Coordinates of C-alpha atoms in Angstrom, one line a residue:
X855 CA 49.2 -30.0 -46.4
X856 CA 46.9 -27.2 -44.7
X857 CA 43.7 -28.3 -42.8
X858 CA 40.6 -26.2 -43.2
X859 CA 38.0 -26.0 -41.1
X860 CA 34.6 -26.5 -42.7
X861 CA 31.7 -23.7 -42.5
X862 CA 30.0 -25.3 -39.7
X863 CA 32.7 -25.0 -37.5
X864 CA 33.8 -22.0 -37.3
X865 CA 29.9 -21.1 -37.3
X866 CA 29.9 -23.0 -34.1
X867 CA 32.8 -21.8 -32.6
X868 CA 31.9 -18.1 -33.1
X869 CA 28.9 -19.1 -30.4
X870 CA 31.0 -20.5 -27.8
X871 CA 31.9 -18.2 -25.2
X872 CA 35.7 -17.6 -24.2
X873 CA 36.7 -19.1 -21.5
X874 CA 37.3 -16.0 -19.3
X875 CA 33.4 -15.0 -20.2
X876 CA 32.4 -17.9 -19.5
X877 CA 34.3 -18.3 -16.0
X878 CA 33.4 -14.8 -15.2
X879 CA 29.6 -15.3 -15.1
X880 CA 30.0 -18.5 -13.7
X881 CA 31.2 -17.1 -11.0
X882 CA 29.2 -13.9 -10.4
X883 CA 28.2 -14.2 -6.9
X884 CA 26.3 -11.2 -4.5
X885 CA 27.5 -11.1 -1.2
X886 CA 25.4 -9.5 1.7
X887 CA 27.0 -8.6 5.1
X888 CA 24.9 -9.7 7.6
X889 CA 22.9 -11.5 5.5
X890 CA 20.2 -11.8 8.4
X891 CA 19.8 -9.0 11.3
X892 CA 18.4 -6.3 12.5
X893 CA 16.0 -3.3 10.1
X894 CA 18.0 -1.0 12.0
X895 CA 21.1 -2.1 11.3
X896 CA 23.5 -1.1 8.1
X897 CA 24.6 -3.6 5.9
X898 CA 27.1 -3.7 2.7
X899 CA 26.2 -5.7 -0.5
X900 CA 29.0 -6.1 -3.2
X901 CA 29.4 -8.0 -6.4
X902 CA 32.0 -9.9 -7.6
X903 CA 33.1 -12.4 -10.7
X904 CA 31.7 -9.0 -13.1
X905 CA 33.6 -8.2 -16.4
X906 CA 36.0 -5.2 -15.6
X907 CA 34.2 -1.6 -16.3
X908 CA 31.1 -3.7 -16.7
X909 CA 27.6 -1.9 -16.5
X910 CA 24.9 -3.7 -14.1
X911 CA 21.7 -3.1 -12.3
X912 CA 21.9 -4.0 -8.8
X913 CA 18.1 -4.2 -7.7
X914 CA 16.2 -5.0 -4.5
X915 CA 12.5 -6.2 -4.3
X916 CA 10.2 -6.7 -1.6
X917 CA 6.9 -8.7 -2.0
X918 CA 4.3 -9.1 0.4
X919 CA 0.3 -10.5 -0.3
X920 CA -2.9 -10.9 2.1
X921 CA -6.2 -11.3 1.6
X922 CA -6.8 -8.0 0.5
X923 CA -3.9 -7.3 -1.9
X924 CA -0.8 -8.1 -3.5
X925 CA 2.2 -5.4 -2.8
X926 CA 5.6 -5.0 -4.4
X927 CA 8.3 -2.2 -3.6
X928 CA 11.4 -2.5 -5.7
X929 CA 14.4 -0.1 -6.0
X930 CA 17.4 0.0 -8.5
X931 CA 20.4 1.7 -9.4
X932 CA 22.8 1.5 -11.4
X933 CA 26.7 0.7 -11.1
X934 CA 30.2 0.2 -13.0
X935 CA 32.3 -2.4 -11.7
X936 CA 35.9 -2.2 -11.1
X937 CA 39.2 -3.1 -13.3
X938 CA 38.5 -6.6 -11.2
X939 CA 35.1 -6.8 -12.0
X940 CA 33.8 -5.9 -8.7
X941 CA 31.0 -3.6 -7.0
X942 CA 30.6 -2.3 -3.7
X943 CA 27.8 -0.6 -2.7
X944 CA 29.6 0.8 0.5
X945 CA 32.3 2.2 -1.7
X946 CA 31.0 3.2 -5.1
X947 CA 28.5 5.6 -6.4
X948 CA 25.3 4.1 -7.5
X949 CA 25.0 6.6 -11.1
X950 CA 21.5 6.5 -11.5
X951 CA 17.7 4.4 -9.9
X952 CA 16.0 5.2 -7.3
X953 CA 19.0 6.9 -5.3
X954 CA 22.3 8.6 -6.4
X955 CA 25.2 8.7 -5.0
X956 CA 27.4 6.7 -2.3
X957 CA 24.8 4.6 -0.1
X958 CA 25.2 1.8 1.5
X959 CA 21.7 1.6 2.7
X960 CA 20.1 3.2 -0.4
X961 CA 18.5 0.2 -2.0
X962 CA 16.4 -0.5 0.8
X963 CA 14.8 3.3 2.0
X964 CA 14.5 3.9 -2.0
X965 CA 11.9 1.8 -2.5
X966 CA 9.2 2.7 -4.4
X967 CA 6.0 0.5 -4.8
X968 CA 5.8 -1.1 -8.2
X969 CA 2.6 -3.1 -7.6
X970 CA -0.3 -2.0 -6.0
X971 CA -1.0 1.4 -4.5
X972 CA -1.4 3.5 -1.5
X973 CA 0.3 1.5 0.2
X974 CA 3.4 0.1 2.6
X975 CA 5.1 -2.4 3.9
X976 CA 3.3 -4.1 6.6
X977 CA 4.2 -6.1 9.8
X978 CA 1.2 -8.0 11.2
X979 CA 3.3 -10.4 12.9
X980 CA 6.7 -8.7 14.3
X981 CA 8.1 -12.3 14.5
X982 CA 7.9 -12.7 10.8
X983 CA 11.1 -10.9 8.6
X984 CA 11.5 -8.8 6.0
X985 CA 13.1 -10.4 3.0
X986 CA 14.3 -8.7 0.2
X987 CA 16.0 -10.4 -2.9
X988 CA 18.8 -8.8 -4.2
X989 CA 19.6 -9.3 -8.1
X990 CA 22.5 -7.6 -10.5
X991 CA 21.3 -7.8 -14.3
X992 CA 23.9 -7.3 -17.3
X993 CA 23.8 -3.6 -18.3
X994 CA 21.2 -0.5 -17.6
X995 CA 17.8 -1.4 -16.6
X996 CA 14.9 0.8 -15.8
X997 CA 12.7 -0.5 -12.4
X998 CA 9.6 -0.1 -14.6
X999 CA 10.8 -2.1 -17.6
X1000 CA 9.7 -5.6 -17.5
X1001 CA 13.2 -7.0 -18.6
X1002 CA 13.3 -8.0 -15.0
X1003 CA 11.1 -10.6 -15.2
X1004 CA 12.6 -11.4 -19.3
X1005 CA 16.8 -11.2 -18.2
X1006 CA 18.4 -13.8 -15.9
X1007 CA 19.9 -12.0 -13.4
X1008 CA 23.9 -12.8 -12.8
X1009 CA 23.2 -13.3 -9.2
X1010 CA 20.7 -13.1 -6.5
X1011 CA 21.2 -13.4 -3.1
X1012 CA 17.9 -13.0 -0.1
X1013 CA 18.5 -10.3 2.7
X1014 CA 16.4 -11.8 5.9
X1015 CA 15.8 -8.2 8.4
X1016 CA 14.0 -8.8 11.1
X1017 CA 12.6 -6.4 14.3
X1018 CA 13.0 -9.0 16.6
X1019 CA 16.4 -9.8 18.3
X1020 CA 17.1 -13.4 19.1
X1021 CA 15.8 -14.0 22.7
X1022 CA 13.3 -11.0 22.7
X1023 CA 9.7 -12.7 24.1
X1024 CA 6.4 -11.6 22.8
X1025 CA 3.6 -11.6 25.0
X1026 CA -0.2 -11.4 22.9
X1027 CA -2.0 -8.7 26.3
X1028 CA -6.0 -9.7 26.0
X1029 CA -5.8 -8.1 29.8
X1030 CA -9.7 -6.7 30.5
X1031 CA -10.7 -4.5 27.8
X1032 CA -6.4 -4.0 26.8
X1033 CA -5.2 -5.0 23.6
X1034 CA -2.1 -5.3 22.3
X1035 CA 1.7 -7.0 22.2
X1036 CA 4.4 -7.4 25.4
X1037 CA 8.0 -7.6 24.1
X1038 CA 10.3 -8.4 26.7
X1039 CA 14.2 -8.4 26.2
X1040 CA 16.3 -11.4 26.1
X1041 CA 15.7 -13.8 29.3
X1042 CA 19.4 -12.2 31.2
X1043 CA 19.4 -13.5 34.6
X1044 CA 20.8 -12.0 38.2
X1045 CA 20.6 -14.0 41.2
X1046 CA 18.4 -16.5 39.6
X1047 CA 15.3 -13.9 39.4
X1048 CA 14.5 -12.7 35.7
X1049 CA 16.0 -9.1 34.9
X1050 CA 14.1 -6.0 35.1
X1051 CA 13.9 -3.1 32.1
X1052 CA 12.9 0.1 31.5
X1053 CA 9.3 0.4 30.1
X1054 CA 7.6 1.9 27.2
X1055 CA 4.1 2.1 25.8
X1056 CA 4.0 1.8 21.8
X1057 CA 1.3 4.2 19.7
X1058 CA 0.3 4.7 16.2
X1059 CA -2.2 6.9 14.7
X1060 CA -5.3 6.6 13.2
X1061 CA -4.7 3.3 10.6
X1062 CA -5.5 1.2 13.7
X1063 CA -5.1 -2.3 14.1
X1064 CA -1.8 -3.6 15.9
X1065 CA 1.1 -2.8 14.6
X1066 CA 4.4 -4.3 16.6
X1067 CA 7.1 -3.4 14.5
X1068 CA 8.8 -0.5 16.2
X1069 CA 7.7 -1.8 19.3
X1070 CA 10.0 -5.4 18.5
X1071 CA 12.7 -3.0 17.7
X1072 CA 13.0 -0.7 21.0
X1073 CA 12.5 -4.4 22.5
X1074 CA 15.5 -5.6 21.2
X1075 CA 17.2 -2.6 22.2
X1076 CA 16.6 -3.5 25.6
X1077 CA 13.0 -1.9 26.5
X1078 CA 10.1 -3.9 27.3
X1079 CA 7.6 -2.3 24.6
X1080 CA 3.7 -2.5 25.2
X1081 CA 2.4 -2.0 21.2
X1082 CA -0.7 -1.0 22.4
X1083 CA -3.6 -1.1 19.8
X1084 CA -6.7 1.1 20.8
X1085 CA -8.6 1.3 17.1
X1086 CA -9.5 -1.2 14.6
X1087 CA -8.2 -4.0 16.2
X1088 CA -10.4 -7.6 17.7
X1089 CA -12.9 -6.2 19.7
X1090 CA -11.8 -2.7 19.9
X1091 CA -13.9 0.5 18.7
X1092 CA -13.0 0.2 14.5
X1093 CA -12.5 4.0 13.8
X1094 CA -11.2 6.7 15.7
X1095 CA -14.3 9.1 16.7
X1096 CA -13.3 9.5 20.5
X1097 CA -10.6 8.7 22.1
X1098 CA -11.4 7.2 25.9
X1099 CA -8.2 8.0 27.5
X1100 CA -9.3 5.8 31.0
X1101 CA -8.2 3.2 28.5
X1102 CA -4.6 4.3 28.1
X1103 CA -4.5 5.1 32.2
X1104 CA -5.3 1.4 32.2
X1105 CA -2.7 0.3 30.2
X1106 CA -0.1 2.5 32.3
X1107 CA -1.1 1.1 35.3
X1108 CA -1.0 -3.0 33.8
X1109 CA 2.2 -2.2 32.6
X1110 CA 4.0 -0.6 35.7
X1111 CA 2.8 -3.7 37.7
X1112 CA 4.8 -6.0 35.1
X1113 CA 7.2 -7.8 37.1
X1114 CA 10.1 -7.6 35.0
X1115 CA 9.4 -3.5 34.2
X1116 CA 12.0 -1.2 36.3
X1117 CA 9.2 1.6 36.8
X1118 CA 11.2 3.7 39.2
X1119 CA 12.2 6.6 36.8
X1120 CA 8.6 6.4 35.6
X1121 CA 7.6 4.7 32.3
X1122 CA 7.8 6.4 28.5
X1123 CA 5.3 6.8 25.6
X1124 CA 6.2 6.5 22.2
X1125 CA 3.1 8.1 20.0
X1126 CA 3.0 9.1 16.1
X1127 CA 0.3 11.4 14.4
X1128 CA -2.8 10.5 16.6
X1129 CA -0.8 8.3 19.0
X1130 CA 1.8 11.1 19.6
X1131 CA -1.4 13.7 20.5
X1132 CA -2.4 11.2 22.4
X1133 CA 1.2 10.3 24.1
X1134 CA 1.7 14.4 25.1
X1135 CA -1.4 14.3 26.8
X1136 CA -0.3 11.1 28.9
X1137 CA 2.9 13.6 29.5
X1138 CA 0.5 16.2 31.1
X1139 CA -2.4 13.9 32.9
X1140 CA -0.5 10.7 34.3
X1141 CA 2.5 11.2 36.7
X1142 CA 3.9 7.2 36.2
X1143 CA 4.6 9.0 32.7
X1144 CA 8.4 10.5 32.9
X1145 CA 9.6 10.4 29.1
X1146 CA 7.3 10.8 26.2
X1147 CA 8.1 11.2 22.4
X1148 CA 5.6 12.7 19.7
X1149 CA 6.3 12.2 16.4
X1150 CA 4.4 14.0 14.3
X1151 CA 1.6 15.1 16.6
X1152 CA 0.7 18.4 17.7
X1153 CA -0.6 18.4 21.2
X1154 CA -4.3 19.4 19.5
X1155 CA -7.6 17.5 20.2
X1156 CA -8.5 19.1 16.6
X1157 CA -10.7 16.3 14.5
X1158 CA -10.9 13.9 17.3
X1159 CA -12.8 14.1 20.7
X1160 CA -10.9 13.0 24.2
X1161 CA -13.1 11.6 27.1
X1162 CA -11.6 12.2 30.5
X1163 CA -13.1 11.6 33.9
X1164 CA -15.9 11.8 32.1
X1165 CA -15.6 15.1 30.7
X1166 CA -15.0 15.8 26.8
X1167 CA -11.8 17.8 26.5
X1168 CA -13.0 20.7 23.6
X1169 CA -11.5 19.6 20.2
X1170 CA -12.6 21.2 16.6
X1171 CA -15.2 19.7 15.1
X1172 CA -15.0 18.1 11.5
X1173 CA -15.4 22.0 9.8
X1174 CA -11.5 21.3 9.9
X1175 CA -11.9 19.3 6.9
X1176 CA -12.9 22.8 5.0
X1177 CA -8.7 23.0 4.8
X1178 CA -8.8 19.5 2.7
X1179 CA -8.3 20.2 -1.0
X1180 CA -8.5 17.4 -3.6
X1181 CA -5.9 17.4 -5.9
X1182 CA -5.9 16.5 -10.1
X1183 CA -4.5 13.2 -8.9
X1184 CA -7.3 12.2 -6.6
X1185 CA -5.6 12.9 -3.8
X1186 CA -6.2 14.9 -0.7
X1187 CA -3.7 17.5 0.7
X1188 CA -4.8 18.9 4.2
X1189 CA -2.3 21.2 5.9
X1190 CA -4.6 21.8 8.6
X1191 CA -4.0 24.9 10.6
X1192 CA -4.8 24.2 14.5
X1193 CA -7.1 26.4 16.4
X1194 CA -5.2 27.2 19.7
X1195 CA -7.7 27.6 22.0
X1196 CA -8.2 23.6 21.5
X1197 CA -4.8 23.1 22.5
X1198 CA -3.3 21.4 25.5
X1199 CA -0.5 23.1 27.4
X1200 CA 2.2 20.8 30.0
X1201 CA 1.4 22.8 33.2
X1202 CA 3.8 22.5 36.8
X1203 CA 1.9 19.4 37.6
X1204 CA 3.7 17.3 35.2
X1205 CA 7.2 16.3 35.3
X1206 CA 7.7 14.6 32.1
X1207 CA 10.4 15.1 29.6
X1208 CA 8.8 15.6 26.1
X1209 CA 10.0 15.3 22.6
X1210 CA 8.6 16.8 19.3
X1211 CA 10.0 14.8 16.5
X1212 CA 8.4 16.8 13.7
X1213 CA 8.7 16.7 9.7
X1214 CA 9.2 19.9 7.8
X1215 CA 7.6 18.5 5.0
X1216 CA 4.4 16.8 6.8
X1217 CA 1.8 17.9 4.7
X1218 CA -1.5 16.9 7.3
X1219 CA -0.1 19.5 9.7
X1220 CA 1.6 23.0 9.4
X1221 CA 5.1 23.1 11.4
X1222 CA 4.8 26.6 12.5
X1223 CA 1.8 25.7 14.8
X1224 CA 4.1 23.5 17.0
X1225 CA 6.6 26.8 17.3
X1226 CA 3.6 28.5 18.1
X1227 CA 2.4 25.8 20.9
X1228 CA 6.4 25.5 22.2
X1229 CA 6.5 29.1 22.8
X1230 CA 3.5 29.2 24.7
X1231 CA 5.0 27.0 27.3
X1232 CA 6.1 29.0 30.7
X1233 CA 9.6 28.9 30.9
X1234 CA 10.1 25.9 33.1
X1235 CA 8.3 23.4 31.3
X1236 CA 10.2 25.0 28.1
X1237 CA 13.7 23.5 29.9
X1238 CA 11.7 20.3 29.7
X1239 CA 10.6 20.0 26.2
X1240 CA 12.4 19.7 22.8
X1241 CA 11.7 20.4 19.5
X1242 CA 13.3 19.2 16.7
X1243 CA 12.4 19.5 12.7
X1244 CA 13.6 17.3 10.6
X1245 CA 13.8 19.1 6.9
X1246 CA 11.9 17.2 3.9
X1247 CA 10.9 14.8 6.3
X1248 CA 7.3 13.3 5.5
X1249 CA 4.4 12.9 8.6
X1250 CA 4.9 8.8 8.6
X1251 CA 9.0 8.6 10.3
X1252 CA 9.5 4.8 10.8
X1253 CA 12.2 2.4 11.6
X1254 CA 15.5 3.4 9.8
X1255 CA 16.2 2.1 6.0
X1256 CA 12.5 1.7 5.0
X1257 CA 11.1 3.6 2.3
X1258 CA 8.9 6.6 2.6
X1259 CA 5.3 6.6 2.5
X1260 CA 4.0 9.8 1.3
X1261 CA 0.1 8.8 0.5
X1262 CA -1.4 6.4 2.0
X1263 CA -5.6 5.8 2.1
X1264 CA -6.3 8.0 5.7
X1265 CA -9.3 5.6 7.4
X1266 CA -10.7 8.9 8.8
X1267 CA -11.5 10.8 5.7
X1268 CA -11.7 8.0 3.2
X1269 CA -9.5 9.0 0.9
X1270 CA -5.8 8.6 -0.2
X1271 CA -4.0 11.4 1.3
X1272 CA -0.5 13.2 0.6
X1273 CA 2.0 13.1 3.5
X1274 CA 4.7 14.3 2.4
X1275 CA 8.0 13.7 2.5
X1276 CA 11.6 13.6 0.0
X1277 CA 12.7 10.2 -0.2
X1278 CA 16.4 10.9 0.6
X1279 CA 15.7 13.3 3.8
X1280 CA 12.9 11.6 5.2
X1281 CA 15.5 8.4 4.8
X1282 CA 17.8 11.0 7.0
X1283 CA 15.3 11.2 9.1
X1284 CA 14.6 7.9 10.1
X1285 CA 18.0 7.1 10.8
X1286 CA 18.7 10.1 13.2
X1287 CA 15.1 10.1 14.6
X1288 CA 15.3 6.7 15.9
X1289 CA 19.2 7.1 17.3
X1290 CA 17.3 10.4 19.6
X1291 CA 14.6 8.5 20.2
X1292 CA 16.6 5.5 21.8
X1293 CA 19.2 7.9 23.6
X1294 CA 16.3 10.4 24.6
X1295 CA 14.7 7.1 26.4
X1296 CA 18.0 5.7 27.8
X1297 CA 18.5 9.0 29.6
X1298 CA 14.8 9.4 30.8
X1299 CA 13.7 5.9 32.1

């Protein structure tokens, strides 16, 4: 006799996955290597328990809300596995998203911002991480389609990256009129008497407020870092009009007298846009000062005033902004030329060691003018600066692996402004900017 199955069960069976589908998404798992460290440091995702040849979307989001707003950057790309139903993001090309190509880091310096705008991601508190969710989705999906939020993901896995190393100490400075964030190294001991560093003074331009994450970084590198906030910050003067540099001598001189700061070399400045104008000038007016780095600023008092010894070093006034142009997009694109008679020239009285770190693709300033200001210098304080342009590179460089920022709201002319930058060299950028900028301070200090 021959046994039939009825209608309704091979209905029924026709919805029940095999059993290698089945164990295959069961066992989809995203594996992050270190899941927690360093922003600086590279890391490898993979994938494994996929179908073989399957086509995902491996995808990597950042939130982040205050008061004010609600940010999100997200990146995607997307990937075939292998006959064993793997992907590795070290190994294989990503086809298509927000990067091409083999990267192991380009999920996280791809990002662009998918909610909000004009803006970046922020570190108030250099204590707090960065955490990023990783997620692979079944097939090809776009980072604007809203399928993310509609289609489980196979996996997910959180990436914890953090500015701080374990054991780095941060010290809130409310010293007199200074303002700002100590980080101090790990507590390494000689001789039962704490360990002395090498010491630099952190700087950022005109956005204000405190802002400790690259300062954390050269921390845990092994520099005690002063992120020195001079603008829009407590009790501090909220936009930049004129810059009172007897503040910054003060702050040179709290920070040589630290106990655990090796000043003997001298101390370094780290400056960008306003803070690396600022951090050139330190170079030429303070002898403590032995190593500065400018990133992005052109030694040029040219929209903002300087007080010194109570003199006003000349500067341009705001006809500058006659070079702004507002673009179809509401955005302003600046360029500024410089006018050279308001720039500042390294004369035999200072000994520092300086270094341009300059964007070929900032769009505030033009990149011939610092050629122009280099070979301007006498001869000997040429052998003591260098000059280096980083093609496609945007005005903001930051820590490596974090995505660009090409227009952001500028405080100064109250308006969102383009700063150039192409995500993959700027990305470039970062990563070999910050490896000179930690050798070029090793050296100096």
């Amino acid at each position: 006799m021959i046994l039939r199955p009825s209608y309704k069960l091979l209905s029924a069976l026709r919805h029940i996955p095999s059993y290698p589908t089945f164990l295959s998404r069961a066992l989809v798992s995203v594996t992050v290597n270190p899941e927690k460290g360093l922003v600086d440091e590279q890391l490898s995702v993979s994938v494994s328990g996929l179908k073989p040849e399957e086509n995902v979307t491996v995808s990597a989001t950042i939130e982040q809300s205050s008061k004010k707003r609600e940010t999100v950057f997200r990146s995607f790309g997307h990937f075939k596995a292998s006959v064993d139903g793997c992907v590795n993001l070290v190994t294989d090309p990503c086809l298509a998203g927000t990067y091409t190509g083999i990267d192991p880091m380009g999920l996280f310096w791809s990002m662009t911002q998918v909610v909000g705008k004009h803006g970046r991601i922020n570190i108030d508190d250099a204590t707090k991480s960065l955490d990023y969710t990783v997620m692979v989705h079944p097939g090809r999906i776009s980072q604007h389609s809203n399928l993310f939020s509609h289609i489980k993901p196979l996996g997910t896995k959180l990436v914890r990256r953090s500015f701080m190393r374990s054991g780095v100490r941060k010290i809130t400075v409310n010293y007199g009129r200074l303002r700002g964030s100590l980080f101090i190294p790990s507590d390494e001991t000689t001789n039962r008497q704490r360990r002395r560093y090498p010491a630099v003074i952190d700087l950022f331009g005109n956005v204000g407020s405190l802002i400790e994450s690259r300062g954390a970084l050269l921390a845990s590198h092994g520099f005690i870092t002063l992120s020195l906030a001079y603008i829009a910050y407590k009790d501090l003067p909220p936009i930049a009009t004129e810059v009172d540099f007897e503040y910054f001598e003060e702050a040179i001189e709290w920070l040589i007298n630290h106990e655990q700061v090796s000043s003997e070399k001298g101390i370094g400045v780290l400056g960008a846009s306003l803070g690396g104008i600022i951090a050139v000038y330190m170079a030429k007016e303070c002898p403590q000062v032995s190593a500065v780095i400018s990133i992005n600023g052109l030694p040029n008092f040219f929209i903002y005033g300087i007080r010194h010894n109570g003199k006003q070093v000349p500067y341009r006034s705001s006809t500058v902004y006659g070079l702004s142009v507002m673009k179809d997009d509401g955005f302003i694109s600046t360029n500024w030329k410089i006018e050279e008679s308001k720039s500042f020239y390294l004369d035999e009285t200072s000994h520092s060691k300086v270094l341009l770190l300059v964007g070929g693709d900032d769009k505030l300033y033009d990149t011939s003018d610092y050629f122009f200001w280099f070979n301007n210098l006498t001869p000997a304080k040429k052998r003591d600066v260098e000059l280096i342009i980083y093609e496609g590179a945007g005005h903001i460089i930051e820590a490596p692996y974090t995505p660009l920022f090409n227009r952001i709201y500028h405080p100064k002319l109250g308006q969102p402004v383009i700063y150039g930058g192409y995500p993959q060299q700027h990305a470039e950028a970062q990563e070999k900017s910050w490896l000179k900028i930690r050798e070029f301070f090793t050296k100096n200090l």
